[in-house]
């Protein structure tokens, strides 16, 4: 569909940028914070790129005012950040750490004072280590009540100041890494445990939303999903069926549970036949029904192209964490689908397909299936950046990526998608969980690498000034 006229972005569109606590804050044991599973995991040999961790990260905790001033200079309308659960509840539940909450007071008040809307993510993977040790974290139903209690503390404290809330960030990506690939804590590889942990996360998500309805009646809440729309490799019936399988197992499994309160039928049957389906208890369906979101948070980086995969076919494989282009193997589930490169699309150095039209397609699919407002809570390009001798970063490739994806958002608006906002990933450079500091995403360069913490100086990249202009023009003339 080619439009002659293109719709403007809404006047109240949330032009934003994002981050997550573990990736920016540092101060990993400051002011009474308890350890998270990432504090523990990154210190085990061989887990991350060059042993990188978030002990200091980009030291946002201690450079808060400077970072807030940069956000104001950029003209951001929204800033998405996450709260570290063990900073607020060092043991995961029970005693509240007032000093931890005070940091988020300063952050939220600092944003509001600068006219920037806070978008608060309740959980971006940094589970309190205490709950992992006590009962295995997401593998035990006790997590549902503990997560709700933690959320309740934040609702009480910030419910009158924060309108937009993200419940779980990328449950699909995080738990796939944690329980299938063994690349996030607790580094398990077991399909049955994977589906059970996910089931508890869906229930925890619903319980948190149900509580939100009572405590923050005027707020909006939804999960952020790592959404990679699928393409079939070709139009043969076998390839089309593999495509349906991939959509059902990598997208609808999560989104149907969040938005419709049930699992997709064919996927559930497949898992039941293999003894991998989650145990569903009486009352679970009612809880899911009581915790439907107000919007879907969309984290979009790439599309995935799939083809058919025999019963003795390709299994799930780890992602590229080196930035050596072309090293990502095909990955799949035997009997269902496997990934294949898309010859129509260029890729980043980490082999992520660059596909702005895939974003438009994806936003339309979500709108058709769920009829909910959408909020792009992450979109961006991780690349090697070069700091020039005169302290600049000419990241024209990032400007191009973001520009194309914003144009795709505009086309989706024209298509009738309701889009609340767009948070680019990320505001400053951040610690990439498995890729260290060399895979940079920020509008603001931070002087550090995996080995040396260096000056941590903030240097706005070319993309910073470009996005500043985009926001000033309200997205006109992209
Ligand atoms: C998402 C996460 O998976 O994508 C972010 O929510 C993450 O935390 C981002 O940094 C980019 O992924 P990566 O692996 O390139 O850092």
CSV table of C-alpha atoms and ligand atoms in Angstrom, one decimal, residues 20 23 80 124-125 169-170 173 226 299 301 319 350 352 378 382 425 430-435 439 441, ligand 1:
chain,number,residue,atom,x,y,z
A,20,UNK,CA,17.2,-0.3,31.9
A,23,UNK,CA,22.5,-1.5,31.9
A,80,UNK,CA,11.7,5.0,29.8
A,124,UNK,CA,13.9,-5.5,33.3
A,125,UNK,CA,15.4,-8.9,34.2
A,169,UNK,CA,10.2,-6.3,29.8
A,170,UNK,CA,10.7,-8.9,27.2
A,173,UNK,CA,13.5,-12.9,25.2
A,226,UNK,CA,10.5,-8.4,22.0
A,299,UNK,CA,10.5,-3.7,21.3
A,301,UNK,CA,14.8,-4.6,16.2
A,319,UNK,CA,23.0,-15.4,19.2
A,350,UNK,CA,25.5,-8.6,14.8
A,352,UNK,CA,20.2,-8.4,12.9
A,378,UNK,CA,12.5,0.1,22.2
A,382,UNK,CA,23.6,-1.6,18.1
A,425,UNK,CA,16.9,2.4,22.5
A,430,UNK,CA,24.6,1.1,27.9
A,431,UNK,CA,25.9,-2.3,28.9
A,432,UNK,CA,24.6,-4.8,26.4
A,433,UNK,CA,23.8,-7.9,28.5
A,434,UNK,CA,26.0,-10.3,26.5
A,435,UNK,CA,27.8,-8.0,24.2
A,439,UNK,CA,27.7,-2.8,20.8
A,441,UNK,CA,23.0,2.0,21.0
B,1,LIG,C1,16.3,-5.8,24.3
B,1,LIG,C2,16.5,-5.4,25.7
B,1,LIG,O1,16.4,-7.2,24.2
B,1,LIG,O2,17.2,-5.3,23.4
B,1,LIG,C3,17.6,-4.4,26.0
B,1,LIG,O3,15.3,-5.1,26.3
B,1,LIG,C4,18.7,-4.7,25.1
B,1,LIG,O4,17.9,-4.5,27.4
B,1,LIG,C5,18.3,-4.5,23.7
B,1,LIG,O5,19.9,-4.0,25.4
B,1,LIG,C6,19.4,-4.8,22.7
B,1,LIG,O6,19.9,-6.1,22.8
B,1,LIG,P1,21.4,-6.3,22.9
B,1,LIG,O7,21.6,-7.8,23.1
B,1,LIG,O8,22.0,-5.9,21.5
B,1,LIG,O9,22.0,-5.5,24.0
